[in-house]
Amino acid sequence: MSQTSEPLRLGIAGLGTVGAGVLKIVRQKAALLEARSGRSIRVSAVSARNRDKDRGVPLKDYAWEDDPVTLATRDDVDVFIELMGGSDGPAKAAVEAALKAGKDVVTANKALLAHHGQALAELAEANGAVLRFEAAVAGGIPVIKALTEGLAGNEITRVIGVMNGTCNYILTRMEDGGLTYDEAFAEADGLGFLEADPNLDVGGIDAGHKLSLLAAIAFGTQVNFAGVELEGIGKITIEDIRQAADMGYRIKLLGVSRMTGRGLEQSMAPCLVPAGSPLGQLTGGTNMVVIEGDQVGQIVLRGAGAGEGPTASAVMGDVMDVARGLRVSTFGQGAKGLVSATPARATTPAPYYIRTALVDKPGALAKVAAALGEAGVSIHRMRQYDHTNEAAPVLVVTHRTTRAALDEALAAMKALAVVVASPVALRIEEV
Amino acid sequence: MSQTSEPLRLGIAGLGTVGAGVLKIVRQKAALLEARSGRSIRVSAVSARNRDKDRGVPLKDYAWEDDPVTLATRDDVDVFIELMGGSDGPAKAAVEAALKAGKDVVTANKALLAHHGQALAELAEANGAVLRFEAAVAGGIPVIKALTEGLAGNEITRVIGVMNGTCNYILTRMEDGGLTYDEAFAEADGLGFLEADPNLDVGGIDAGHKLSLLAAIAFGTQVNFAGVELEGIGKITIEDIRQAADMGYRIKLLGVSRMTGRGLEQSMAPCLVPAGSPLGQLTGGTNMVVIEGDQVGQIVLRGAGAGEGPTASAVMGDVMDVARGLRVSTFGQGAKGLVSATPARATTPAPYYIRTALVDKPGALAKVAAALGEAGVSIHRMRQYDHTNEAAPVLVVTHRTTRAALDEALAAMKALAVVVASPVALRIEEV
C-alpha cells in the first residue's frame, strides 16, 4: 500500500531522551518498521548541542551537523525531526528551513506550534510538505490522530484534557499524601518532573499550548494560544482538595475547549470533576483526553503523557505515517480554511465550588446565602466546617450559573463583614 | 493535501440504523466533510432488503439496487460500504465483487473479517484496493487506527478489551442491581440489546471476532478466529460477582491476546480485574480497549461500543481516510507478510480465583489447601463464608500459577469428599 519502496531518511535535531529514544527504535526495530510501512527507515544525520554526551546509542553511523538548519535541508534527509524545543530560535528556524525545502517535519514542540502553528501550517502547505506533531500533545496517546482522522465524521462539541502530568502528580500527592502544595511541588522537583521554568508546568502554560492545538483541529480554527484562559494550580490548598473530596469531587488542572455562539472557549484552569468519572480517577502523572462528538458521544483516551518511550512512540507514529504515504493537513484541513475564531471567556453556565470562611456569629451563613441568592446564584449544597481561630470554613456547591452571576456573587460576599477569607471559586466541569 | 478534488462516491449496502446514520452524516455535514477531506463526499446508490421502510432519511436522491453485488460494482461507486452483516452470503459476495473491481471497501462486519480476513486482505491488495473496518471493533472508538497507525512504532505486548457492551451490561446489572444472570439477561433482551442469536453476545463469539482482528494487527498474524479460546458469561453467578467484589475485583468478559514463545494467545472469557483499574471501573454498555506496547506503555481507549452514532462515526472515519488518500494495508502490513501463528492456549502464568463449597466438617479447608499445595498452586488469599445447607462457600485467590498446575489442583479438589460444589476457576488478569 506504500507509495514507494525507497528508504525513508530521517534527520534528527535534538538528542535528549526523546531523540535518543527515536534513534533506538529505528535501530532496534528496523525489520518491524519495514514490514509495517513497506520501506526501510533510516537516520541520515543528527544534530544536538553536545556531540560527546553518552546517550546510550552510538552516533557514528550518522552524519553530524552542528547547525540544525543545515541538517534540516540536507539532500539525504526526507523527514526533519525537531526535538529541540522552544517556541522560537533554532527550532523555528530549522522547521521553517525544512518546510521551505519541501521536507516533511515531525515535531514534539508544543510551544512552537502554539505560537506559530498557523504560519507553519501555511508554509507546509505551500511547499507540499506535511507537518505532524502527535508527540506535542499528551505524550504517547495517539490523540491528534484520533481527533484529526478517526473522528473526522463528527462535529466536535467539547475537548477536555488533563495534559500536564506534573500538575496531576502534585495534586494527587496533596490528596493521597496529605502534602501541602509547597511540599508536593518540592517532591515533584526532586523527582525531576518540573521544567526548568516551573511556571510552564504549574502555571498551566505547557498544558495550555497543548489545548490550543487540540482546539484548532477540533473546531477548524487558527491556533490561538493567546486566547486560552490560563490559571495555574499554585492557589490550590490542601483544604480545597479535602473539601472537594468530601463533596465527591477531585481537583484537576483541566483543559476545556468548546465552540459557542459567543466564540471559542479555551480554558486551562483548576476545575472540579466528579471523583467517580474517568477524569476524577486519573492519578499520578498519567494524561487523559476526552473528546466529545455529535455522533460518537464521548471518547476517553488515557496514557503516559511524557517520558522517553511514550514520546518516542508518538514521534514514530508520525514517521510511520510519512513512510506509508499518509499525508494529512497539519490541523486536519487546508490551512487557509482555518477560521480566526473570536476567543470567548468561559461563559457556558457551570456549577461552581466556592470556598470562604466566616466569623462565628449567628446569621453569618444566612448573609452569604442571601448574597448568592441576590446575584441569582442558586445553592446546590452548602457545608460549614468546625471553626478554627474564630473563623469557620464554609463551602458551597452552586447549581449551574453564569460566570457573570458568579463574579457578582463573589464581589457581594467579599463586601460582607462576616466574610473573613476572600472567597475562592473553582468551576465544576460536568463530565 | 488530498490526492484529488473529484467527489468521492459511495455505495451503501444495508440500511439499518448504522446505514441510515451514515446517510444522515453525509447529507447533513457535507460542508464539514469537504473542508476536512478536500473533496465532496456523496452517495450514488444504496441497497437494502426492504426499499419501503421509513429510515428517517429520504432515499430518492440515490439509485436503488436490489442486489448488493450489482451495487458494489457500479461505475459511479468508488467506495463500497458494507453494513449488511453475516460472515458469508451476500455480504461476502458483495465485498469480494467490490474488491475485484478495484473498489475500496469500508465495512462494520466483524464476522466476515474474522472468518475471511486473510483472503479478503489478499484480494484487496491484489486489486490495489483498501479494506477498512474501524466500525467492526469497539464501535466508535478509533482503536483500529490507533493500533495500526498511531502505535506503529511499538512492538505490541498485549491487547485487552471489553468489547461486548451487552455482556458488560448484564454483568453490571448483576452487580449493581443484585439480579441473577437470568434476570439480567431478560432485562437486556427486553431493551433490545441482544443479537437475534444471543449466543453471539453472551457466548463471547461477537467479542471473539473483534479480538481476532485486533490480534492480527497487533502481532502481524493472519486472522485466526478459530484460535480464540471462547467462554461465555452464562456460568457466572451472582455469588461470583459478590465474592469477587469482596476481594476487590470485578468480573468482565475480557478479551486478551499476547504473543508468547509458545504461540499466539487469544482468549475471550470471564476474568477478574482489579475493581479500581480502568477496566474494573467500566460499567454498563461502554467498551474499552487497552493496548500495551514496549515503547508507549499502556494506552486505554474508552467509548460507546454500539449504536447508530458511534458506529456511523467509525464508518465515516474510514470513508474520510479514503477521501483524503490515506491508504493503509488491511491489517497494517502486506497481507502476504502476515504469519500463520500457532494458537497457544492461555499459558502465561496468572493468578486465579477459585470458588467451591465444602462440607462443614473440621479439617475440610485444610484438605483443599493441601490439594492446591500439592499441585504447586500457592494461595494468596482464602475466605470461607457462612455456610448454607451444610455447605460452606469457599473462595481462593491464588498467586500466579500456570493453567496446567491449576487444572491439576482443580481435579484434585474435585476428588475430595469434603468438596461438595465442583470448583469453578476464573483467571485474574493483571492490568
PDB file of C-alpha atoms in Angstrom, chain A residues 2 11 34 38 57 89 106 133 160 180 190 209 212 217 259 317 322 329 350 376 379 393 428:
ATOM      1  CA  SER A   2       3.025   2.288   0.410  1.00  0.00           C
ATOM      2  CA  GLY A  11      17.381  13.889  10.162  1.00  0.00           C
ATOM      3  CA  GLU A  34       9.836  -2.044   7.297  1.00  0.00           C
ATOM      4  CA  GLY A  38       6.781  -1.297   3.215  1.00  0.00           C
ATOM      5  CA  VAL A  57      23.157   4.847  21.463  1.00  0.00           C
ATOM      6  CA  GLY A  89      15.166  30.360  17.937  1.00  0.00           C
ATOM      7  CA  VAL A 106       7.733  15.739  12.664  1.00  0.00           C
ATOM      8  CA  PHE A 133       3.034  16.807  15.929  1.00  0.00           C
ATOM      9  CA  ILE A 160     -11.301  18.114  27.778  1.00  0.00           C
ATOM     10  CA  THR A 180       0.798  20.970  51.150  1.00  0.00           C
ATOM     11  CA  GLY A 190      13.225  16.461  43.458  1.00  0.00           C
ATOM     12  CA  HIS A 209      -0.160  25.079  24.495  1.00  0.00           C
ATOM     13  CA  SER A 212      -4.712  25.312  21.775  1.00  0.00           C
ATOM     14  CA  ILE A 217      -8.199  20.648  14.981  1.00  0.00           C
ATOM     15  CA  MET A 259     -17.227  26.378  20.364  1.00  0.00           C
ATOM     16  CA  GLY A 317       3.716   7.117  14.721  1.00  0.00           C
ATOM     17  CA  VAL A 322       5.000   9.620   6.348  1.00  0.00           C
ATOM     18  CA  SER A 329      -3.138  18.696   6.538  1.00  0.00           C
ATOM     19  CA  ALA A 350     -21.492  25.648  35.002  1.00  0.00           C
ATOM     20  CA  GLY A 376     -29.045  34.841  41.015  1.00  0.00           C
ATOM     21  CA  ILE A 379     -27.136  26.870  46.063  1.00  0.00           C
ATOM     22  CA  PRO A 393     -14.632  27.403  56.786  1.00  0.00           C
ATOM     23  CA  ILE A 428     -17.089  22.163  38.300  1.00  0.00           C
TER      24      ILE A 428
END
